Coordinates of C-alpha atoms in Angstrom, one line a residue:
Chain A
M1 CA 0.0 0.0 0.0
E2 CA 2.1 2.9 -1.2
T3 CA 1.5 6.4 0.1
A4 CA 3.2 9.8 -0.4
E5 CA 6.9 9.8 -1.2
H6 CA 9.4 10.8 1.4
G7 CA 13.2 11.4 1.0
C8 CA 16.0 10.1 3.2
E9 CA 17.5 13.0 5.1
N10 CA 20.9 11.3 5.0
C11 CA 21.3 10.5 1.3
G12 CA 18.3 11.9 -0.4
A13 CA 17.0 8.6 -1.7
V14 CA 13.3 8.0 -1.8
L15 CA 12.2 6.1 1.3
P16 CA 10.2 3.0 0.8
E17 CA 7.1 3.9 2.6
R18 CA 5.3 0.6 2.6
F19 CA 2.0 1.2 4.4
A20 CA -0.1 4.0 5.8
E21 CA 0.6 3.2 9.4
A22 CA 4.4 3.1 8.9
R23 CA 6.1 5.1 11.7
M24 CA 9.7 4.1 10.9
V25 CA 11.6 3.1 7.7
T26 CA 15.1 2.3 6.8
C27 CA 16.8 3.6 3.7
A28 CA 17.7 0.9 1.3
H29 CA 20.6 2.9 0.0
C30 CA 22.5 4.1 3.1
G31 CA 20.9 2.0 5.8
S32 CA 20.0 4.9 8.0
T33 CA 16.6 4.9 9.8
S34 CA 14.0 7.6 9.7
V35 CA 11.0 8.1 11.9
L36 CA 7.8 9.9 11.2
R37 CA 7.5 13.2 13.0
D38 CA 5.0 15.9 12.1
E39 CA 4.1 13.9 8.9
V40 CA 7.8 14.0 7.8
F41 CA 10.4 11.3 8.2
R42 CA 13.3 12.6 10.2
L43 CA 16.7 10.9 10.4
A44 CA 16.9 8.8 13.5
G45 CA 20.1 6.8 13.2
E46 CA 21.8 3.9 11.7
G47 CA 20.0 0.7 10.7
G48 CA 22.7 -1.5 12.1
V49 CA 24.2 -4.5 10.3
I50 CA 21.9 -7.3 9.5
R51 CA 23.4 -10.7 10.3
D52 CA 22.8 -13.4 7.7
A53 CA 21.7 -16.9 8.6
P54 CA 19.6 -19.5 6.7
S55 CA 16.0 -18.5 7.0
L56 CA 12.6 -19.5 5.7
I57 CA 11.5 -15.8 5.7
R58 CA 13.0 -13.0 3.7
L59 CA 12.3 -9.3 3.6
D60 CA 10.0 -8.3 0.8
E61 CA 9.3 -12.0 -0.3
E62 CA 5.8 -13.2 0.3
V63 CA 5.6 -16.2 2.6
Q64 CA 2.8 -18.6 3.5
V65 CA 2.3 -19.3 7.2
Q66 CA -0.1 -22.2 7.8
G67 CA -1.7 -21.2 4.5
Q68 CA -1.9 -17.5 5.3
R69 CA -0.1 -15.2 2.8
L70 CA 2.1 -12.6 4.4
M71 CA 4.4 -10.0 3.1
P72 CA 7.4 -9.2 5.4
V73 CA 8.0 -5.5 5.0
G74 CA 10.2 -4.9 8.1
L75 CA 12.9 -6.9 9.8
A76 CA 14.4 -6.2 13.2
Q77 CA 17.1 -8.3 14.7
F78 CA 17.3 -8.7 18.5
D79 CA 20.4 -10.1 20.2
Y80 CA 19.9 -12.0 23.4
G81 CA 23.5 -12.8 24.2
R82 CA 24.0 -16.4 23.0
G83 CA 22.2 -15.7 19.7
W84 CA 19.7 -13.5 18.0
W85 CA 16.2 -13.7 16.5
D86 CA 14.5 -12.1 13.5
E87 CA 11.3 -10.2 14.1
F88 CA 9.5 -9.5 10.8
W89 CA 6.7 -7.0 10.5
C90 CA 4.3 -8.5 8.0
L91 CA 1.1 -7.4 6.2
D92 CA -1.6 -9.7 5.0
A93 CA -3.8 -9.1 1.9
D94 CA -6.1 -6.8 4.0
A95 CA -3.0 -4.8 5.3
A96 CA -3.5 -6.2 8.8
G97 CA -0.2 -6.3 10.5
Y98 CA 1.5 -9.3 12.3
W99 CA 4.8 -9.8 14.0
L100 CA 6.4 -13.0 12.8
S101 CA 9.4 -14.1 14.8
A102 CA 12.0 -16.6 13.7
D103 CA 14.6 -18.1 16.0
E104 CA 16.4 -21.3 15.0
G105 CA 13.3 -23.1 13.9
D106 CA 11.0 -21.5 16.5
Y107 CA 8.4 -19.5 14.7
A108 CA 5.6 -17.4 16.2
L109 CA 2.9 -15.2 14.6
E110 CA 1.5 -12.6 16.9
Q111 CA -0.6 -9.4 16.8
A112 CA -0.6 -6.6 19.2
L113 CA -3.0 -7.1 22.1
P114 CA -5.3 -4.0 22.6
R115 CA -4.5 -2.2 25.9
A116 CA -8.0 -3.0 27.2
D117 CA -7.2 -6.7 26.9
W118 CA -3.9 -6.6 28.7
P119 CA -3.9 -9.0 31.6
K120 CA -4.2 -7.7 35.1
R121 CA -1.9 -8.5 38.0
F122 CA 0.9 -10.0 35.8
R123 CA 4.0 -11.0 37.8
P124 CA 6.9 -10.7 35.4
K125 CA 9.0 -13.8 36.3
L126 CA 9.6 -17.3 34.9
G127 CA 6.8 -19.7 35.7
A128 CA 4.3 -17.0 36.5
E129 CA 0.8 -17.8 35.3
V130 CA -1.7 -15.3 33.9
E131 CA -5.0 -15.5 32.0
I132 CA -5.5 -13.7 28.7
G133 CA -8.8 -13.8 27.0
G134 CA -9.9 -16.8 29.0
T135 CA -6.7 -18.8 28.2
A136 CA -4.2 -19.6 30.8
F137 CA -0.6 -18.7 29.9
R138 CA 2.7 -19.4 31.7
V139 CA 6.0 -17.5 31.4
T140 CA 8.4 -19.9 29.8
E141 CA 11.2 -17.5 28.9
A142 CA 12.4 -14.2 30.2
E143 CA 15.4 -12.4 28.6
T144 CA 16.8 -9.0 27.8
A145 CA 17.4 -8.5 24.1
T146 CA 19.0 -5.6 22.3
C147 CA 17.8 -4.4 18.9
V148 CA 20.9 -4.7 16.8
A149 CA 19.6 -4.0 13.3
V150 CA 16.5 -2.9 11.4
R151 CA 15.5 -2.9 7.8
G152 CA 12.3 -1.9 6.0
A153 CA 9.2 -0.3 7.5
F154 CA 7.6 -0.7 11.0
P155 CA 4.4 0.5 12.7
E156 CA 6.5 1.7 15.7
V157 CA 9.9 3.2 16.3
L158 CA 12.6 0.6 17.0
E159 CA 16.0 2.1 18.0
V160 CA 19.2 0.2 17.3
G161 CA 20.9 -0.4 20.6
E162 CA 17.7 -0.2 22.7
S163 CA 17.2 -3.0 25.2
H164 CA 13.9 -4.8 25.5
L165 CA 13.0 -7.0 28.5
Y166 CA 10.7 -9.6 27.1
F167 CA 8.6 -12.5 28.6
D168 CA 7.4 -15.3 26.4
L169 CA 4.2 -16.9 27.7
T170 CA 3.0 -20.3 26.4
G171 CA -0.6 -21.4 26.3
P172 CA -2.0 -24.9 26.6
D173 CA -2.5 -25.5 22.8
G174 CA 0.2 -23.8 20.9
E175 CA -0.7 -20.3 21.9
I176 CA 2.0 -17.7 22.6
A177 CA 1.8 -14.3 24.3
T178 CA 4.7 -11.8 24.7
H179 CA 5.1 -9.0 27.1
E180 CA 7.8 -6.5 26.3
R181 CA 9.2 -3.6 28.3
W182 CA 11.6 -1.0 27.1
D183 CA 12.6 2.5 28.1
G184 CA 9.4 4.5 28.0
G185 CA 7.0 1.8 27.1
E186 CA 5.6 -1.7 27.3
G187 CA 3.3 -3.8 25.2
W188 CA 1.6 -7.1 24.8
S189 CA 1.1 -9.3 21.8
I190 CA -0.7 -12.6 21.3
G191 CA -0.7 -15.3 18.7
R192 CA 0.4 -18.9 18.0
W193 CA 3.5 -21.0 17.6
I194 CA 4.1 -22.0 14.0
D195 CA 5.5 -25.4 12.9
P196 CA 8.4 -24.6 10.6
W197 CA 7.2 -27.3 8.2
E198 CA 4.1 -25.1 7.8
V199 CA 6.2 -22.0 6.6
G200 CA 6.9 -21.8 2.9
G201 CA 7.2 -19.6 -0.1
T202 CA 4.3 -18.7 -2.3
Chain B
M1 CA 19.8 -17.8 15.9
S2 CA 23.5 -18.1 16.1
T3 CA 26.4 -18.0 13.7
A4 CA 26.1 -20.6 10.9
Q5 CA 29.7 -21.8 11.5
A6 CA 30.6 -24.2 14.3
V7 CA 32.2 -22.6 17.3
S8 CA 35.2 -24.4 18.9
F9 CA 36.0 -24.4 22.6
N10 CA 37.8 -26.5 25.1
C11 CA 36.1 -28.8 27.6
T12 CA 36.3 -27.1 30.9
Q13 CA 36.8 -30.5 32.6
C14 CA 39.4 -32.3 30.4
G15 CA 40.5 -29.6 28.0
A16 CA 39.5 -31.6 24.9
G17 CA 38.7 -29.5 21.8
L18 CA 35.0 -29.5 21.1
D19 CA 32.7 -28.0 18.4
A20 CA 29.4 -26.3 19.2
L21 CA 27.2 -27.2 16.3
G22 CA 23.8 -26.8 17.8
G23 CA 22.8 -23.1 17.8
G24 CA 21.9 -20.7 20.5
R25 CA 19.2 -22.8 22.2
V26 CA 21.7 -25.6 23.2
Q27 CA 21.5 -26.0 27.0
T28 CA 24.1 -28.6 27.7
H29 CA 27.1 -30.1 26.0
V30 CA 28.3 -33.5 27.1
C31 CA 32.0 -34.0 26.4
P32 CA 32.6 -37.3 24.4
Y33 CA 36.0 -37.7 26.0
C34 CA 35.4 -37.3 29.7
G35 CA 31.6 -37.4 30.0
A36 CA 31.4 -34.0 31.6
E37 CA 28.1 -32.3 31.2
L38 CA 28.8 -28.6 30.5
D39 CA 26.4 -25.7 30.8
A40 CA 26.3 -24.2 27.3
Q41 CA 24.4 -21.2 28.7
D42 CA 27.0 -20.3 31.4
G43 CA 30.6 -20.5 30.2
Y44 CA 30.5 -24.3 29.8
K45 CA 30.6 -24.8 33.6
V46 CA 30.7 -28.5 34.6
L47 CA 27.2 -29.5 35.7
A48 CA 27.8 -33.3 36.1
R49 CA 30.0 -36.1 35.0
F50 CA 28.7 -39.2 33.3
R51 CA 31.1 -42.2 33.7
D52 CA 31.2 -45.8 32.4
M53 CA 28.6 -45.3 29.8
E54 CA 28.4 -48.1 27.2
R55 CA 28.4 -46.6 23.7
P56 CA 25.3 -47.8 21.8
E57 CA 25.4 -49.0 18.2
T58 CA 24.3 -46.4 15.7
P59 CA 25.1 -45.5 12.1
F60 CA 25.2 -41.8 13.0
D61 CA 28.1 -39.7 14.4
I62 CA 27.9 -36.3 15.9
G63 CA 28.7 -33.7 13.2
M64 CA 27.2 -35.7 10.4
T65 CA 25.0 -33.5 8.2
G66 CA 22.2 -34.5 5.8
T67 CA 18.8 -33.6 4.6
L68 CA 15.3 -34.6 5.6
W69 CA 12.7 -33.7 2.9
D70 CA 15.3 -31.3 1.5
V71 CA 15.9 -29.5 4.8
P72 CA 19.6 -29.7 6.0
F73 CA 20.1 -31.0 9.6
T74 CA 23.2 -31.7 11.7
V75 CA 23.5 -34.5 14.2
I76 CA 24.5 -32.7 17.4
G77 CA 23.8 -35.2 20.2
T78 CA 23.3 -38.9 21.1
I79 CA 21.2 -40.5 23.8
G80 CA 21.0 -44.3 24.3
W81 CA 17.8 -45.4 25.9
V82 CA 16.9 -48.7 27.7
E83 CA 13.6 -50.1 28.8
Y84 CA 13.0 -53.2 30.9
H85 CA 9.6 -54.9 31.1
A86 CA 8.5 -58.4 32.0
G87 CA 12.1 -59.7 32.0
R88 CA 12.8 -58.3 28.5
K89 CA 15.1 -55.4 27.5
W90 CA 14.7 -52.9 24.7
E91 CA 17.3 -50.4 23.5
W92 CA 17.2 -47.6 21.0
V93 CA 19.2 -44.5 20.2
D94 CA 18.0 -40.9 19.8
H95 CA 20.2 -38.3 18.0
Q96 CA 19.4 -34.7 18.6
L97 CA 19.3 -32.8 15.3
F98 CA 19.6 -29.1 14.6
S99 CA 18.6 -27.0 11.6
P100 CA 18.9 -23.2 11.6
T101 CA 15.6 -23.0 9.8
H102 CA 13.6 -26.0 11.3
G103 CA 15.1 -26.0 14.8
Y104 CA 15.6 -29.1 16.9
G105 CA 14.4 -32.6 16.3
W106 CA 15.4 -36.3 16.8
L107 CA 16.6 -39.1 14.6
T108 CA 15.6 -42.4 16.4
V109 CA 17.4 -45.6 15.5
E110 CA 15.3 -48.6 16.7
D111 CA 15.2 -52.1 15.4
G112 CA 17.2 -51.0 12.4
H113 CA 14.6 -48.3 11.4
V114 CA 15.5 -44.6 11.5
S115 CA 12.6 -42.2 12.2
Y116 CA 12.4 -38.4 12.6
A117 CA 10.6 -36.8 15.4
R118 CA 9.8 -33.1 16.1
K119 CA 8.1 -31.3 18.8
S120 CA 4.4 -30.5 18.4
R121 CA 3.2 -27.4 20.3
R122 CA -0.4 -28.3 19.6
V123 CA -2.0 -30.5 22.1
P124 CA -4.1 -33.6 21.1
S125 CA -7.5 -34.4 22.6
P126 CA -7.5 -36.0 25.1
A127 CA -4.1 -34.5 26.1
G128 CA -2.8 -37.8 27.6
V129 CA -3.3 -41.5 27.8
S130 CA -3.0 -42.9 31.3
D131 CA -1.8 -46.4 32.3
Y132 CA -5.1 -46.9 33.8
L133 CA -6.9 -46.2 30.6
I134 CA -4.5 -48.5 28.7
E135 CA -5.2 -51.3 31.2
T136 CA -8.9 -51.0 31.4
S137 CA -9.9 -49.9 27.9
E138 CA -11.6 -52.5 25.7
N139 CA -10.4 -50.9 22.5
R140 CA -7.1 -49.2 21.7
P141 CA -7.2 -45.7 23.2
R142 CA -7.3 -42.9 20.6
V143 CA -6.4 -39.2 20.5
K144 CA -7.0 -36.6 17.9
L145 CA -4.6 -33.9 16.8
D146 CA -5.4 -31.4 14.1
G147 CA -8.3 -33.6 12.9
Q148 CA -6.1 -36.7 12.5
S149 CA -6.8 -39.7 14.6
F150 CA -4.0 -41.6 16.4
V151 CA -4.5 -45.1 17.8
Y152 CA -2.6 -46.6 20.7
Y153 CA 0.6 -48.5 19.7
G154 CA 2.8 -48.9 22.7
S155 CA 3.9 -47.4 26.0
G156 CA 6.7 -47.8 28.5
V157 CA 9.2 -46.3 30.8
A158 CA 12.7 -45.7 29.6
K159 CA 16.0 -44.4 31.0
P160 CA 19.1 -43.0 29.3
F161 CA 22.3 -45.2 29.5
F162 CA 24.5 -43.0 27.2
I163 CA 24.6 -39.3 26.7
E164 CA 27.0 -37.4 24.4
G165 CA 27.0 -34.1 22.6
E166 CA 24.7 -31.1 22.5
F167 CA 21.0 -30.9 23.7
N168 CA 18.4 -28.2 23.9
Y169 CA 17.6 -29.4 27.4
R170 CA 19.6 -30.9 30.2
P171 CA 19.5 -34.7 30.1
T172 CA 20.8 -36.8 33.0
L173 CA 21.4 -40.5 33.5
E174 CA 18.8 -40.3 36.3
D175 CA 16.0 -39.2 34.0
T176 CA 13.0 -41.5 33.7
V177 CA 10.6 -40.9 30.8
R178 CA 7.2 -42.4 30.3
Y179 CA 6.1 -42.5 26.7
V180 CA 2.9 -43.5 24.9
S181 CA 3.1 -44.0 21.1
L182 CA 0.1 -43.7 19.0
A183 CA 0.0 -44.6 15.3
G184 CA -1.7 -42.4 12.7
D185 CA -1.8 -42.2 8.9
G186 CA 1.7 -41.4 7.9
A187 CA 2.8 -40.2 11.3
M188 CA 3.0 -41.3 14.9
L189 CA 2.3 -39.2 18.0
D190 CA 4.5 -39.7 21.0
I191 CA 3.3 -38.4 24.3
V192 CA 6.4 -38.1 26.5
E193 CA 6.3 -37.4 30.2
G194 CA 9.3 -36.6 32.4
G195 CA 10.5 -34.1 34.9
G196 CA 6.9 -33.0 35.6
E197 CA 6.4 -32.0 32.0
R198 CA 4.5 -33.5 29.1
E199 CA 5.6 -33.0 25.6
Y200 CA 4.3 -34.1 22.2
E201 CA 6.3 -35.3 19.3
L202 CA 5.3 -36.1 15.8
V203 CA 7.2 -39.0 14.3
Q204 CA 7.7 -39.7 10.6
L205 CA 9.5 -42.4 8.7
P206 CA 11.7 -40.9 6.0
D207 CA 12.9 -42.9 3.0
Q208 CA 15.6 -44.9 4.7
A209 CA 18.1 -45.2 1.8
A210 CA 17.8 -41.5 0.9
L211 CA 18.3 -40.5 4.6
L212 CA 21.3 -42.7 5.2
T213 CA 22.9 -41.7 1.9
S214 CA 22.2 -38.0 2.6
F215 CA 23.9 -38.2 6.0
G216 CA 26.9 -40.0 4.4
V217 CA 26.5 -43.3 6.3
P218 CA 28.7 -45.9 4.6
K219 CA 26.7 -48.8 3.3
G220 CA 28.5 -51.1 5.7
R221 CA 27.1 -49.2 8.7
W222 CA 23.5 -49.2 7.4
P223 CA 21.2 -50.7 10.1
K224 CA 19.5 -53.9 9.3
P225 CA 15.7 -53.5 9.8
R226 CA 14.0 -56.0 12.1
G227 CA 10.3 -56.4 11.7
V228 CA 8.0 -53.8 10.3
H229 CA 8.0 -50.2 11.4
P230 CA 4.5 -49.0 12.2
L231 CA 4.9 -46.2 9.6
E232 CA 6.2 -48.3 6.8
P233 CA 4.2 -47.4 3.7
L234 CA 2.4 -49.9 1.7
R235 CA 4.5 -50.1 -1.5
R236 CA 2.8 -51.2 -4.7
S237 CA 4.3 -51.3 -8.1
P238 CA 2.6 -49.4 -10.9
L239 CA 1.7 -52.7 -12.4
Q240 CA 0.0 -53.8 -9.2
L241 CA -1.9 -50.6 -8.9
F242 CA -3.0 -50.9 -12.6
A243 CA -4.1 -54.5 -12.0
R244 CA -6.1 -53.5 -8.9
N245 CA -7.8 -50.7 -10.7
L246 CA -8.4 -52.9 -13.7
F247 CA -10.0 -55.7 -11.7
L248 CA -12.2 -53.4 -9.6
G249 CA -13.2 -51.2 -12.5
A250 CA -14.1 -54.2 -14.7
S251 CA -16.0 -55.8 -11.9
A252 CA -18.1 -52.7 -11.4
L253 CA -18.7 -52.3 -15.2
T254 CA -19.7 -55.9 -15.5
F255 CA -22.0 -55.6 -12.5
V256 CA -23.7 -52.5 -14.0
L257 CA -24.0 -54.2 -17.4
A258 CA -25.6 -57.3 -15.8
L259 CA -28.0 -55.1 -13.9
I260 CA -29.1 -53.2 -17.1
L261 CA -29.4 -56.4 -19.1
S262 CA -31.5 -58.1 -16.4
T263 CA -34.2 -55.5 -16.9
F264 CA -34.6 -56.5 -20.6
G265 CA -37.7 -58.3 -21.6
Q266 CA -41.4 -57.8 -22.3
T267 CA -44.3 -59.6 -20.7
V268 CA -46.4 -61.4 -23.3
G269 CA -48.6 -63.5 -21.2
R270 CA -49.8 -63.5 -17.6
S271 CA -52.4 -65.5 -15.7
D272 CA -54.5 -64.3 -12.9
E273 CA -53.8 -65.6 -9.4
V274 CA -55.8 -68.8 -9.4
S275 CA -56.5 -71.8 -7.2
V276 CA -54.0 -74.6 -7.7
W277 CA -57.0 -76.9 -8.2
W278 CA -57.8 -75.2 -11.4
G279 CA -54.3 -74.6 -12.8
A280 CA -53.3 -71.8 -15.1
K281 CA -53.5 -71.5 -18.8
V282 CA -51.7 -68.7 -20.6
P283 CA -51.8 -68.0 -24.4
F284 CA -49.0 -65.9 -25.8
E285 CA -47.2 -64.9 -29.0
I286 CA -43.5 -64.8 -29.5
T287 CA -42.1 -62.2 -31.9
Q288 CA -38.4 -62.1 -30.9
G289 CA -37.2 -65.6 -31.9
N290 CA -33.6 -64.7 -31.4
R291 CA -33.9 -64.1 -27.6
L292 CA -34.8 -66.2 -24.7
T293 CA -38.3 -66.6 -23.3
E294 CA -38.8 -66.8 -19.5
I295 CA -41.6 -68.7 -17.8
E296 CA -42.2 -67.8 -14.2
I297 CA -44.4 -69.8 -11.9
W298 CA -45.4 -68.4 -8.5
G299 CA -47.1 -70.2 -5.7
N300 CA -48.0 -69.2 -2.1
A301 CA -45.9 -71.9 -0.5
D302 CA -45.5 -71.2 3.2
N303 CA -43.1 -73.4 5.1
S304 CA -43.9 -76.0 2.5
W305 CA -43.0 -77.2 -1.0
A306 CA -45.0 -77.7 -4.2
W307 CA -44.3 -79.3 -7.5
F308 CA -45.7 -78.1 -10.8
E309 CA -45.9 -79.6 -14.3
A310 CA -46.0 -77.4 -17.3
E311 CA -46.9 -78.2 -20.9
L312 CA -46.2 -75.8 -23.8
L313 CA -48.2 -76.3 -27.0
D314 CA -47.8 -74.6 -30.4
E315 CA -50.6 -73.2 -32.7
E316 CA -51.4 -76.8 -33.8
D317 CA -51.7 -77.9 -30.1
E318 CA -48.6 -80.0 -30.6
P319 CA -46.4 -80.2 -27.5
V320 CA -43.3 -78.0 -27.8
A321 CA -42.0 -78.6 -24.3
V322 CA -43.0 -80.4 -21.1
F323 CA -41.2 -79.7 -17.9
E324 CA -41.5 -79.9 -14.1
R325 CA -40.4 -77.4 -11.5
G326 CA -40.7 -77.1 -7.8
I327 CA -40.8 -74.3 -5.2
E328 CA -40.1 -74.4 -1.6
Y329 CA -40.2 -71.6 0.9
Y330 CA -39.5 -71.5 4.6
T331 CA -39.3 -68.6 7.1
G332 CA -38.6 -68.0 10.7
S333 CA -38.6 -64.9 12.9
D334 CA -35.3 -63.6 11.4
W335 CA -34.6 -65.9 8.4
S336 CA -36.0 -67.2 5.2
E337 CA -34.9 -69.9 2.8
G338 CA -36.0 -70.8 -0.7
S339 CA -38.4 -68.9 -3.0
Q340 CA -42.0 -68.8 -3.9
R341 CA -41.0 -68.4 -7.5
V342 CA -39.3 -70.6 -10.1
R343 CA -38.2 -69.6 -13.6
T344 CA -37.5 -71.5 -16.7
R345 CA -35.9 -70.1 -19.8
L346 CA -36.1 -71.6 -23.3
R347 CA -35.6 -70.4 -26.9
L348 CA -38.9 -70.4 -28.9
P349 CA -39.3 -69.6 -32.5
P350 CA -41.8 -66.8 -33.4
G351 CA -45.4 -68.0 -33.2
R352 CA -48.5 -68.4 -31.0
Y353 CA -48.3 -70.7 -28.0
S354 CA -50.3 -71.9 -25.1
L355 CA -48.9 -72.7 -21.7
E356 CA -50.7 -75.0 -19.2
V357 CA -49.4 -75.3 -15.7
G358 CA -50.8 -77.3 -12.8
M359 CA -49.7 -78.4 -9.4
T360 CA -49.0 -82.1 -9.1
E361 CA -47.8 -82.4 -5.5
A362 CA -47.4 -80.3 -2.4
E363 CA -46.6 -80.9 1.2
V364 CA -46.2 -79.0 4.5
D365 CA -42.9 -80.2 6.1
W366 CA -42.2 -77.4 8.6
T367 CA -44.0 -76.2 11.8
G368 CA -46.9 -73.8 11.2
G369 CA -46.7 -74.3 7.4
N370 CA -49.5 -73.9 4.8
K371 CA -49.9 -76.0 1.7
T372 CA -49.7 -74.1 -1.6
S373 CA -53.2 -73.1 -2.6
R374 CA -52.7 -70.2 -5.1
M375 CA -50.6 -69.9 -8.2
R376 CA -49.8 -67.5 -11.0
V377 CA -47.8 -67.8 -14.2
S378 CA -46.2 -65.2 -16.5
V379 CA -44.3 -65.3 -19.8
T380 CA -41.7 -62.8 -20.8
E381 CA -39.9 -62.7 -24.2
G382 CA -36.7 -60.9 -25.1
V383 CA -34.9 -61.9 -21.9
V384 CA -31.1 -61.8 -21.8
S385 CA -29.2 -64.3 -19.8
T386 CA -27.0 -62.5 -17.3
F387 CA -25.8 -65.6 -15.3
W388 CA -22.2 -65.5 -16.6
L389 CA -22.0 -61.7 -16.3
W390 CA -22.9 -62.0 -12.6
W391 CA -20.3 -64.6 -12.0
T392 CA -17.7 -62.6 -14.1
A393 CA -18.4 -59.5 -11.9
V394 CA -18.0 -61.6 -8.7
L395 CA -14.7 -63.2 -9.9
L396 CA -13.3 -59.8 -11.1
G397 CA -14.3 -58.3 -7.8
L398 CA -12.6 -61.1 -5.8
A399 CA -9.4 -60.5 -7.8
G400 CA -9.6 -56.8 -6.9
A401 CA -10.4 -57.7 -3.3
V402 CA -7.1 -59.5 -3.0
F403 CA -5.4 -56.2 -3.2
L404 CA -7.7 -54.7 -0.6
A405 CA -7.0 -57.7 1.6
H406 CA -3.3 -57.0 1.1
R407 CA -3.9 -53.5 2.6
V408 CA -5.6 -55.0 5.6
Y409 CA -2.8 -57.6 6.0
H410 CA -0.2 -54.7 5.7
Y411 CA -2.0 -52.8 8.4
S412 CA -2.1 -55.8 10.7
R413 CA 1.7 -56.2 10.1
L414 CA 2.3 -52.5 11.0
M415 CA 0.6 -53.1 14.3
S416 CA 2.3 -56.4 14.9
G417 CA 4.9 -54.7 17.1
S418 CA 2.3 -53.1 19.3
D419 CA 2.1 -54.1 22.9
W420 CA -1.7 -53.9 22.9
S421 CA -3.6 -57.0 23.9
D422 CA -7.3 -57.4 23.3
D423 CA -7.5 -59.5 26.5

């Protein structure tokens, strides 16, 4: 969904504004990131160096996830010390947005949980249990990860070098929920684990 | 994710050089030289030391790489399992696999068969199969996962006796694992319980030769399969499939043809239902001399029999045919035997005829029977004999059924290794 053209403040190249809700894009030419302020993309910093590894998902290449067609338009890489994972911002045919994470064969497809649905009395620690939308979740992973690289377009601002404290919660039947905290913000997303054998090109 | 290249380090127990092949989710690394279990998440600190482990026989070595359904995997760990039950001992070997795109899985070598297992995050319904259910159920317990049904195959309790290499969890020689295996169409579902957790694994049987070749296993080390693996596909040559389809198709066609031909014919004479004391007389005319004429005699025999004599006369009242036929019909509350009708077919040249039929003898020879008292006669021309067609359809169908029986036999072989008993 192309909208009005914007130029990169660093090199002048046209920024690939990919969808109406984009709040952040990286320049394909110089790799710098720009964020939307006052309807204009302002230079925000470097996009970092993307690490290459074999992957079933590639930026700007449509992918089928359990039969659902998605277009990855943004890629953020998060380092958690002993490795990293890829977080793709994807759009479906109706321009609905999804976060598709890929970490050594662990794939999860999530959507932002509206603030009104955020669980109450969540204790952020391993093993803690919480109910979301009537489903019981348990914290199975808690780590701090640093955003090390970004490419493409995102619905929110991701800063390279920014640390995120995240908690992965697992439901009883392949559900996943994620709680994230970073400087100045927090958020919840919810979705499902994806069998890698159900991820493929279109 | 982690770097695609192997990272080398030294065992913090014995100093041996080791390669980390398994990615960032590896929890422990068991040194093959000294048996030290190292914490891959915390500077390879020594967690435990496994001694005097007997190395199991397996065609796979740590570091081997190959493909499963075109996806590259690396063998990163080995666990030998043992199970004792009723004085018998079973052993098998699990190899932890790693793929940067498809994560962690297992290659299992058991009875010379090599299967691939991967974790399922989706939960079947019901979520577990208890020992109590297995012991008390009249039929094999079943679970459903993603619409597919899995039927009980086997269960047991196993312990590791050998651990080496990298794992995405922390195995110990003290582990005890309860497993329940259920067989589905093309895959098995293993429910594995241990350490207070329950996990689900989907098991598939890859093409054995392609798998072993892909992982570079020398032919001399290929395992020799014993028995039939429950996922072994039913292999049929194209010729067998063609023959099966040919027999079943021809049988169906012949059956339909016989059904259609059996409706041919036109009634040219019919008597009223009359008393057997009077007999029946039916005049008729034949116009289709090249076809069969069918004479049907009906009597209301009821747990009794009756004998009829028929005389067929031509236009000059000269006898053309004389024949005798009997009917017998017996019934009970839920059975019947015999028929109240009898048919005779003969070829008659075109012309006018007269048929006279009378009952010559009858008797009640079953409790509560009634002697035949009423009769009726009809004549149909243009009848086609379908006797041989019916038999041909049956024989062709039986030939096709041999292939279907082969499938049933194959299924029974697949389940022959099951520990289920109908008792």
